[in-house]
Amino acid sequence: MLKHPILSPCSMENSIFLSRQALSRGSEAQRFKIGIPMSSDSSQEEHELIAVRKAKLDKLRVEGAAFPNDFRRSHLSASLHLEFGDVTKESLAESNVSAQVAGRIVLKRIMGKASFLTLQDGAGRIQLYVTEKSLGSADYDAFKSLDIGDIVGAIGVLMKTMKGELSLAADSVRLLTKSLRPLPEKHKGLTDTETRYRQRYLDLMVNEDARETFVRRAQITDSIRRFLMDRDFMEVETPMMQSTPGGATATPFITHYNALDVDMFLRVAPELNLKRLVVGGFEKVFEINRNFRNEGMSTKHSPEFTMLEFYWAYADYQDLMTLTEDLFRAAAQRVLGRLDFTYQGKELDFAPNFPRLTMEQAIITYVESVEFDDIASLSQAVATAERFNIEVPDHWGLGKVHLALFEALVEDRIEQPVFITQHPIEVSPLARRSDENPELTDRFELFVMGKEIANGFSELNDAEDQAERFRAQVAARAAGDSEAMYFDQDYVTALEYGLPPTAGEGIGIDRLVMLLTDAASIRDVVLFPHMRPKT
RNA sequence: GGGCCGUUAGCUCAGCUGGUAGAGCAGUUGGCUUUUAACCAAUUGGUCGAUGGUUCGAAUCCAUCACGGCCCA
């Protein structure tokens, strides 16, 4: 059997060691030797709960390896439950199955000469049954001083308790990592949002929901990768730092590249680089990665967020919409096993095809008091906007007024998935003009539960038109629009070599994850949301 | 940036119209050989977010600031 500090039999000697240290602070030499900085808090009182645990750790240090890394496990908790959960108490006793498990102590129930521990590992929980008889009295005494939060390894034989819970009757319990800080409260867990975000590891340790959310997030990105790769899309990585930010109307973060001595921008979108790849001949590409937009944060917006962008040559925006429906269904099926589910108390269903409405149709459909004639011409639309107290600058065209009406009156009211199509050209500087109306584009945005989740369009591949659109953006920037795009000459040059007819789309992964994990805030689906540093 | 709400023990929370701080969990000590948020008994633990002000007296009232949440822009 493995020897280990905490269960070494000489408890008398140990207590002598402890008191010697207490006199001379003898563990300091030990700490120095192994390179642990002396705590600078000699003037400052350490919290009693931590001091007690550090004293336990000090005892381990003098006894030998306090942080062993030679314990190996034979099973995860979940695999034990899977394999033996249904085996009866009697046949489990007969078969005498031994196992080695390891994990964090999350609950402990010490009842005299017998005890139960609940161990949590990466896959779930398993109960340990520990008796004085199986460990011996010295080891059992040491065992009793283990704290909730400690990481232990246990070797034993599987059993079922009177109540039928699968447990490991341990022959040895070995401390692998001493936890120096108390865990959050055992039933209510950790609820303080600030601490959950700042110390996400605690959230993950004690809140099953939080773990579940991030497991699902990983499943969603995995299902998307499979979905696209099954359709012969190739995953690529393009620069996070760009000398000309492009691909979206947004304010960029600025940084400095010392080696080149130039200011660079964190990308607001990978769009232009991905289309350069299509020009180069990679006809189906995608990237799942971060974008950075130097803007406010809210429950729907994170300045650093994850986007899927993909480009598909010889396809148009209608093809994208169909693909998007299938992609959403694949993701829901993967994480939920179904296509209908609830989000914040409301029923959502990805099974029916998502309606495709032009912006104009959407306004008429969602706003009862607005008829076709109320928004058909610029003057009518402006009058309607004024009726709803929406400010309309003089130079706006019909499309922008429609957009303003849509944003003010429709967006928040959308629940079930809807594609809104035919965006005005002024707000779509990279999208192909509609053949029916050159003021509109072959573009869509997908809205679900009031949130824009996806944005796609047939790509503008007319280099001269693109140059014209960039010039309009530069003019808007000069007029004070800090979100307007920069003129990207190299991109125009690429288009001049010829971009095949292509469709491209971005999908906000965080928002999709919110839907599929029933998260109210984007921070709940980001592992480490940005916070103002604590003073 | 604006509005509302919050900040009290390691965690989860009480604390009334101002009188000097409480519970549960965790910790410590003792008891307990099949528990399930184990239980029973005792017990330790607080710069009440910070700074000013009002007051004989402030966790409580007022102001400013910090951090966070929600809503709005």
XYZ file of C-alpha atoms (C1' of nucleotides) in Angstrom:
608
model
C 0.000 0.000 0.000
C 1.158 3.497 -0.743
C 2.588 5.489 2.085
C 1.467 9.013 2.331
C 2.050 11.885 4.699
C -1.339 12.511 6.095
C -1.986 8.908 6.868
C 1.426 8.124 8.296
C 0.898 6.435 11.619
C 2.981 8.527 13.990
C 0.471 11.069 15.099
C 2.352 11.649 18.336
C 5.487 12.654 16.495
C 3.483 14.826 14.203
C 2.063 16.856 16.978
C 5.565 17.347 18.384
C 6.686 18.580 14.986
C 3.809 20.948 14.849
C 4.474 22.499 18.186
C 8.174 22.895 17.410
C 7.210 24.790 14.286
C 4.771 26.872 16.154
C 7.606 27.994 18.400
C 10.192 28.762 15.748
C 7.992 29.219 12.694
C 10.196 26.347 11.526
C 8.317 25.822 8.315
C 9.798 29.025 6.943
C 13.056 27.265 6.201
C 11.062 24.632 4.428
C 9.200 27.231 2.435
C 12.377 29.040 1.485
C 14.026 25.838 0.342
C 11.287 25.068 -2.108
C 11.072 28.577 -3.395
C 7.809 29.690 -1.933
C 7.962 33.426 -1.273
C 7.743 34.293 2.371
C 4.343 35.633 3.030
C 4.645 39.364 3.409
C 1.686 39.474 5.693
C 3.468 39.002 8.985
C 2.015 42.321 10.059
C -1.338 41.475 8.588
C -3.411 38.800 10.268
C -4.164 35.873 8.034
C -7.688 34.648 8.084
C -8.203 32.023 10.719
C -9.743 29.544 8.279
C -6.712 29.789 6.000
C -4.257 29.719 8.886
C -5.723 26.444 10.114
C -5.343 24.862 6.697
C -1.818 26.214 6.241
C -0.868 24.666 9.550
C -2.114 21.338 8.206
C -0.063 21.866 5.054
C 3.044 22.812 7.041
C 2.728 19.514 8.840
C 2.621 17.706 5.503
C 5.693 19.538 4.226
C 7.881 18.315 7.035
C 6.571 14.792 6.642
C 7.487 14.469 2.974
C 6.064 15.184 -0.433
C 3.144 17.461 0.241
C 2.161 17.655 -3.418
C 2.621 14.136 -4.774
C 1.997 13.415 -8.418
C 2.153 9.659 -8.553
C -1.449 8.736 -7.938
C -3.229 7.324 -10.978
C -6.905 6.597 -11.219
C -8.600 3.604 -12.748
C -12.016 5.169 -13.189
C -13.884 8.433 -13.427
C -16.930 8.780 -11.210
C -19.267 8.815 -14.181
C -17.828 5.642 -15.663
C -18.326 3.850 -12.343
C -21.956 4.912 -12.203
C -22.425 3.897 -15.798
C -20.853 0.500 -15.335
C -22.029 -0.414 -11.830
C -24.971 1.851 -11.131
C -27.488 -0.878 -11.860
C -25.642 -3.758 -10.229
C -27.327 -4.979 -7.045
C -25.749 -4.536 -3.633
C -25.275 -8.266 -3.277
C -23.700 -9.024 -6.619
C -21.468 -5.984 -6.264
C -20.293 -7.351 -2.917
C -19.581 -10.727 -4.502
C -17.687 -9.425 -7.483
C -15.223 -7.443 -5.347
C -14.417 -4.746 -7.918
C -11.490 -2.565 -6.973
C -11.072 0.985 -8.213
C -8.886 4.043 -7.803
C -10.565 7.416 -7.979
C -9.435 10.957 -7.373
C -11.116 14.294 -7.015
C -12.064 17.161 -4.784
C -13.852 16.613 -1.491
C -17.120 18.503 -1.768
C -19.043 17.008 1.145
C -18.029 15.066 4.174
C -20.014 13.266 6.806
C -17.970 11.944 9.669
C -19.844 9.654 12.034
C -17.472 8.341 14.633
C -15.688 5.311 13.298
C -17.249 5.434 9.822
C -17.455 8.316 7.378
C -18.695 9.268 3.982
C -16.998 11.661 1.610
C -18.401 12.959 -1.639
C -15.687 13.297 -4.244
C -16.130 15.418 -7.344
C -14.056 14.737 -10.440
C -14.233 16.032 -13.989
C -17.118 13.769 -14.820
C -19.314 13.857 -11.723
C -19.391 12.659 -8.150
C -18.726 9.441 -6.301
C -19.164 8.674 -2.624
C -16.375 7.197 -0.522
C -17.056 5.034 2.494
C -14.203 5.149 4.975
C -13.937 3.352 8.279
C -11.446 3.331 11.085
C -11.210 -0.391 10.624
C -10.167 -0.180 6.987
C -7.590 2.593 7.489
C -6.310 1.868 10.973
C -6.821 4.298 13.807
C -3.847 6.614 13.124
C -4.670 6.980 9.451
C -8.320 7.407 10.248
C -7.502 10.258 12.623
C -5.485 11.938 9.893
C -8.280 11.301 7.442
C -10.725 13.112 9.678
C -8.654 16.265 9.451
C -9.119 16.488 5.676
C -11.026 19.578 4.628
C -13.751 20.187 2.112
C -11.907 21.363 -0.992
C -8.924 19.032 -0.559
C -8.036 16.857 -3.522
C -7.592 13.213 -2.640
C -6.998 9.879 -4.269
C -8.739 6.802 -2.926
C -8.202 3.099 -3.506
C -10.858 0.607 -2.550
C -13.631 -1.744 -3.491
C -17.012 -0.833 -4.900
C -20.065 -1.301 -2.723
C -23.614 -0.144 -2.361
C -24.899 1.478 0.796
C -28.126 0.599 2.589
C -29.837 3.304 0.557
C -28.395 1.851 -2.637
C -25.815 4.513 -3.454
C -22.786 3.271 -5.349
C -19.740 4.014 -3.203
C -16.095 3.161 -2.956
C -15.205 1.453 0.322
C -11.744 2.913 0.673
C -8.698 1.017 1.918
C -6.654 4.156 1.582
C -7.372 7.829 1.148
C -4.429 9.919 0.203
C -4.219 13.693 0.156
C -2.939 14.833 -3.223
C -3.430 18.592 -2.975
C -4.185 20.578 0.131
C -6.784 23.268 -0.379
C -5.907 26.342 1.630
C -9.105 28.245 1.168
C -12.627 27.329 2.235
C -15.071 26.522 -0.544
C -18.327 28.443 -0.914
C -21.283 27.297 1.100
C -22.311 23.737 0.336
C -25.992 24.025 -0.475
C -26.587 27.526 -1.749
C -23.253 27.454 -3.557
C -21.842 30.665 -4.932
C -24.443 33.154 -6.099
C -22.626 36.479 -6.057
C -22.354 37.357 -9.754
C -19.227 39.396 -9.308
C -17.345 36.546 -7.643
C -18.720 34.033 -10.130
C -17.201 36.081 -12.967
C -13.984 37.131 -11.266
C -13.244 33.706 -9.840
C -14.856 31.482 -12.421
C -13.010 28.448 -11.076
C -15.116 28.688 -7.932
C -18.266 28.939 -9.970
C -17.256 25.848 -11.923
C -16.312 23.990 -8.755
C -19.605 24.460 -6.989
C -22.236 25.293 -9.588
C -23.237 22.380 -11.757
C -25.176 24.735 -14.066
C -22.053 26.709 -14.841
C -20.131 23.564 -15.735
C -23.022 22.420 -17.910
C -23.097 25.727 -19.772
C -19.458 25.536 -20.783
C -19.667 21.863 -21.673
C -22.507 22.758 -23.996
C -20.545 25.635 -25.406
C -17.766 23.241 -26.372
C -20.289 20.848 -27.880
C -21.793 23.644 -29.940
C -18.503 24.766 -31.457
C -17.616 21.137 -32.035
C -20.910 20.461 -33.802
C -20.401 23.542 -35.978
C -16.924 22.427 -36.989
C -18.188 18.974 -37.888
C -21.157 20.431 -39.744
C -18.960 22.653 -41.883
C -16.192 20.143 -42.419
C -18.780 17.560 -43.486
C -19.674 20.053 -46.207
C -16.034 20.486 -47.272
C -15.398 23.798 -45.585
C -11.807 24.297 -44.451
C -10.966 25.885 -41.120
C -8.450 28.724 -41.306
C -6.939 31.279 -38.973
C -6.470 34.859 -40.056
C -4.797 37.710 -38.171
C -6.240 39.094 -34.974
C -4.112 42.216 -35.510
C -4.691 44.194 -38.670
C -3.142 47.375 -39.962
C -6.450 48.331 -41.559
C -9.485 47.234 -39.583
C -12.297 46.064 -41.799
C -15.230 43.789 -42.308
C -17.673 45.500 -39.971
C -18.794 48.938 -38.942
C -17.399 49.108 -35.433
C -14.857 50.963 -33.333
C -11.619 48.992 -33.075
C -9.177 48.550 -30.214
C -5.768 49.996 -31.028
C -2.431 48.491 -30.084
C 1.171 49.059 -31.039
C 3.383 46.600 -32.870
C 6.900 47.389 -31.628
C 8.888 45.393 -34.195
C 7.193 47.156 -37.088
C 6.694 50.384 -35.127
C 3.151 50.761 -36.355
C -0.210 50.987 -34.684
C -2.351 47.974 -35.320
C -6.006 47.278 -34.736
C -7.518 44.233 -33.121
C -9.822 42.907 -35.744
C -13.493 43.783 -35.685
C -14.114 40.959 -38.176
C -12.090 38.491 -40.227
C -14.267 39.107 -43.292
C -11.871 40.767 -45.707
C -9.091 38.265 -45.077
C -11.440 35.336 -45.529
C -12.581 36.719 -48.880
C -8.951 37.186 -49.874
C -8.646 33.446 -49.326
C -11.581 32.825 -51.637
C -9.838 34.990 -54.225
C -6.802 32.776 -53.676
C -8.813 29.694 -54.454
C -9.955 28.323 -51.097
C -13.571 28.250 -52.095
C -15.098 27.163 -48.801
C -13.444 28.526 -45.688
C -14.485 29.208 -42.140
C -13.008 30.623 -38.975
C -14.265 30.442 -35.414
C -12.465 33.029 -33.384
C -12.620 36.231 -31.433
C -13.567 39.666 -32.701
C -12.960 42.845 -30.739
C -15.204 45.861 -30.818
C -14.403 48.773 -28.572
C -17.949 49.426 -27.518
C -20.224 49.168 -24.526
C -20.965 45.926 -22.814
C -24.424 44.655 -21.979
C -26.245 41.399 -21.542
C -26.066 40.993 -25.339
C -22.700 42.612 -26.093
C -19.205 41.693 -25.090
C -16.339 43.777 -26.487
C -14.498 40.506 -27.090
C -16.794 37.944 -28.622
C -16.624 34.790 -30.671
C -17.829 34.659 -34.213
C -18.088 31.994 -36.825
C -17.506 33.397 -40.269
C -17.665 31.291 -43.386
C -17.442 31.949 -47.123
C -18.892 29.783 -49.820
C -18.088 30.349 -53.471
C -20.806 29.808 -56.075
C -23.573 30.256 -53.549
C -25.840 33.162 -52.669
C -27.552 34.516 -49.563
C -30.570 32.282 -50.068
C -28.278 29.243 -49.907
C -26.792 30.640 -46.703
C -30.175 30.915 -45.045
C -30.921 27.284 -45.785
C -27.521 26.219 -44.505
C -28.003 28.322 -41.373
C -31.258 26.573 -40.514
C -29.537 23.230 -40.771
C -26.548 24.396 -38.762
C -28.770 25.667 -35.942
C -30.666 22.396 -35.935
C -27.452 20.386 -35.787
C -26.233 22.413 -32.814
C -29.532 22.124 -30.917
C -29.741 18.432 -31.630
C -26.209 17.946 -30.375
C -26.571 19.759 -27.049
C -30.240 19.306 -26.273
C -31.147 16.252 -28.310
C -34.155 18.151 -29.659
C -35.151 21.152 -31.736
C -37.718 22.722 -29.418
C -36.703 24.137 -26.072
C -37.355 27.055 -23.773
C -35.351 30.226 -23.560
C -36.016 32.417 -20.518
C -39.447 30.899 -20.127
C -40.434 31.143 -23.792
C -40.855 28.275 -26.231
C -38.464 28.195 -29.161
C -38.544 25.791 -32.065
C -35.860 25.345 -34.699
C -37.795 22.644 -36.577
C -39.938 24.786 -38.905
C -38.138 26.699 -41.620
C -37.299 30.193 -40.451
C -39.494 32.779 -42.207
C -37.702 35.126 -44.615
C -39.110 38.641 -44.510
C -37.783 41.767 -46.137
C -37.267 44.589 -43.688
C -40.302 46.300 -45.167
C -42.452 43.189 -44.770
C -41.205 42.732 -41.219
C -42.295 46.233 -40.228
C -45.746 45.719 -41.654
C -46.034 42.268 -40.114
C -44.862 43.080 -36.612
C -46.291 46.584 -36.194
C -50.062 46.492 -36.382
C -50.576 50.188 -36.883
C -48.230 50.375 -39.882
C -49.507 49.475 -43.338
C -47.638 49.130 -46.620
C -48.588 52.675 -47.653
C -47.141 54.105 -44.439
C -43.597 53.164 -45.418
C -43.718 52.834 -49.196
C -42.083 56.162 -50.021
C -39.431 58.192 -48.262
C -41.859 60.927 -47.195
C -44.392 58.412 -45.911
C -41.737 56.467 -44.026
C -40.338 59.650 -42.457
C -43.827 60.633 -41.331
C -44.331 57.207 -39.822
C -40.999 57.408 -38.033
C -41.968 60.764 -36.592
C -45.256 59.269 -35.426
C -43.152 56.904 -33.278
C -40.763 59.667 -32.140
C -37.884 58.214 -34.125
C -35.405 60.838 -35.196
C -34.630 60.868 -38.910
C -31.759 63.035 -40.231
C -32.458 64.820 -43.521
C -29.967 62.948 -45.669
C -31.314 59.451 -44.903
C -32.723 57.389 -47.750
C -35.747 55.132 -47.577
C -33.673 52.106 -46.655
C -32.149 53.745 -43.601
C -35.532 54.947 -42.425
C -36.820 51.398 -42.767
C -33.852 50.188 -40.756
C -34.538 52.733 -38.018
C -38.197 51.694 -37.890
C -37.177 48.063 -37.780
C -34.696 48.569 -34.963
C -37.073 50.664 -32.905
C -40.284 48.752 -33.420
C -39.587 45.209 -34.543
C -36.274 43.850 -33.297
C -37.221 43.397 -29.648
C -40.525 41.777 -30.552
C -39.053 38.943 -32.560
C -39.045 35.651 -30.685
C -39.035 32.694 -33.101
C -36.175 32.723 -35.636
C -36.771 35.092 -38.562
C -34.512 36.087 -41.419
C -34.784 39.777 -42.202
C -33.572 40.475 -45.736
C -32.814 43.266 -48.208
C -30.869 45.729 -46.098
C -30.199 49.204 -47.473
C -26.949 49.673 -49.321
C -25.726 52.515 -47.049
C -25.429 50.144 -44.121
C -24.110 47.199 -46.119
C -20.869 48.342 -47.709
C -19.604 44.827 -48.463
C -22.819 43.271 -49.746
C -23.903 42.674 -53.305
C -26.597 44.939 -54.734
C -29.987 43.388 -55.195
C -30.854 42.798 -58.859
C -34.391 44.114 -58.283
C -33.438 47.276 -56.414
C -29.906 48.671 -56.515
C -30.546 50.580 -53.278
C -30.936 47.293 -51.416
C -28.589 44.359 -50.932
C -28.800 40.584 -51.090
C -28.376 40.408 -47.363
C -30.080 38.950 -44.319
C -29.833 39.036 -40.590
C -31.215 36.264 -38.423
C -33.045 37.352 -35.298
C -34.058 35.100 -32.449
C -35.501 36.270 -29.132
C -34.758 39.892 -29.917
C -31.122 39.158 -30.633
C -29.259 39.389 -33.910
C -27.562 36.031 -34.179
C -26.354 35.914 -37.764
C -25.606 38.252 -40.622
C -24.908 37.095 -44.159
C -24.985 38.203 -47.717
C -24.050 37.578 -51.269
C -20.642 39.199 -51.482
C -19.930 42.336 -53.410
C -17.345 41.170 -55.949
C -17.390 44.215 -58.217
C -14.074 45.873 -57.354
C -15.102 49.259 -58.709
C -18.367 49.297 -56.786
C -16.424 48.227 -53.676
C -13.999 51.115 -54.075
C -16.964 53.442 -54.388
C -18.534 52.053 -51.218
C -15.266 52.416 -49.311
C -15.087 56.044 -50.401
C -18.583 56.601 -48.992
C -17.434 55.026 -45.720
C -14.379 57.249 -45.572
C -16.603 60.262 -46.111
C -18.874 59.131 -43.309
C -15.842 58.707 -41.064
C -14.674 62.222 -41.968
C -18.160 63.430 -41.071
C -17.722 61.990 -37.596
C -18.936 58.402 -37.795
C -16.246 56.594 -35.780
C -17.705 53.224 -36.713
C -17.415 53.780 -40.464
C -15.002 51.586 -42.401
C -11.520 52.404 -43.619
C -10.549 52.252 -47.278
C -8.757 48.948 -47.731
C -6.818 49.316 -50.987
C -5.318 45.852 -50.804
C -8.776 44.349 -50.537
C -9.901 46.256 -53.614
C -6.787 45.000 -55.404
C -7.717 41.447 -54.436
C -11.199 41.947 -55.834
C -9.639 43.255 -59.042
C -8.053 39.843 -59.511
C -11.569 38.427 -59.281
C -13.625 37.072 -56.397
C -15.940 34.359 -57.672
C -19.618 34.840 -56.914
C -19.631 34.073 -53.216
C -21.839 34.179 -50.169
C -20.542 34.753 -46.664
C -21.948 34.828 -43.176
C -21.099 35.542 -39.573
C -22.794 33.810 -36.663
C -22.456 35.110 -33.121
C -21.403 32.043 -31.216
C -21.900 33.533 -27.769
C -25.477 34.423 -28.565
C -26.193 31.023 -30.048
C -24.766 29.477 -26.897
C -26.986 31.760 -24.811
C -30.049 30.401 -26.583
C -29.033 26.783 -26.186
C -28.024 27.144 -22.532
C -30.890 29.415 -21.496
C -28.441 32.118 -20.419
C -29.817 35.607 -19.775
C -26.466 37.357 -20.100
C -23.594 36.925 -22.529
C -21.261 36.944 -19.508
C -22.779 33.681 -18.429
C -21.462 31.957 -21.551
C -17.980 33.542 -21.498
C -15.557 31.815 -19.149
C -13.728 34.926 -18.034
C -15.797 38.017 -18.775
C -13.873 41.270 -18.592
C -14.249 43.149 -15.349
C -12.859 46.397 -14.079
C -9.785 45.526 -12.006
C -10.555 45.404 -8.346
C -9.004 48.238 -6.369
C -23.182 58.458 -20.031
C -28.369 58.245 -17.322
C -31.955 55.583 -14.002
C -32.973 51.779 -10.413
C -31.006 48.047 -7.105
C -27.034 45.805 -4.328
C -22.264 45.630 -1.183
C -23.060 43.049 6.694
C -18.472 36.627 9.196
C -14.824 32.399 4.313
C -20.044 31.360 1.775
C -25.666 32.196 1.826
C -28.453 35.786 4.164
C -31.390 38.556 8.479
C -30.797 43.137 10.979
C -37.933 47.598 11.434
C -39.124 54.507 12.232
C -30.857 55.639 14.617
C -29.172 52.884 20.708
C -23.026 49.969 19.152
C -24.323 42.968 15.055
C -27.317 37.859 14.304
C -28.628 32.922 11.892
C -27.442 28.678 8.735
C -23.275 26.499 6.402
C -17.846 26.193 6.833
C -13.981 26.140 10.952
C -12.464 24.420 16.094
C -13.496 20.872 20.365
C -16.266 16.619 22.035
C -19.846 12.519 20.814
C -21.504 9.130 17.019
C -19.752 2.240 12.346
C -24.443 2.853 6.177
C -24.705 8.825 5.926
C -27.195 11.815 1.813
C -27.545 19.595 2.965
C -25.934 13.361 8.149
C -26.990 14.347 13.241
C -26.221 16.090 18.684
C -23.522 19.520 22.143
C -20.177 23.487 22.939
C -17.337 27.241 20.588
C -14.094 30.773 17.410
C -14.838 34.343 13.789
C -16.932 41.317 11.862
C -12.797 48.208 9.735
C -21.204 46.337 8.424
C -17.496 48.431 0.441
C -14.576 53.450 1.277
C -14.415 58.538 2.803
C -16.826 62.647 4.719
C -21.247 64.736 7.149
C -25.767 64.981 10.541
C -26.348 63.203 15.669
C -25.186 62.463 22.598
C -25.064 57.989 19.534
C -24.831 55.565 12.502
C -24.769 48.879 9.556
C -29.272 52.035 9.688
C -30.073 59.040 7.788
C -27.377 62.466 4.027
C -23.297 63.362 0.360
C -19.301 61.755 -2.592
C -16.528 57.775 -4.442
C -15.458 52.419 -5.678
C -17.127 47.723 -7.447
C -21.187 44.782 -9.318
C -26.219 43.664 -11.416
C -30.517 45.051 -14.333
C -32.774 48.646 -17.585
C -32.084 52.777 -20.951
C -28.765 55.609 -24.500
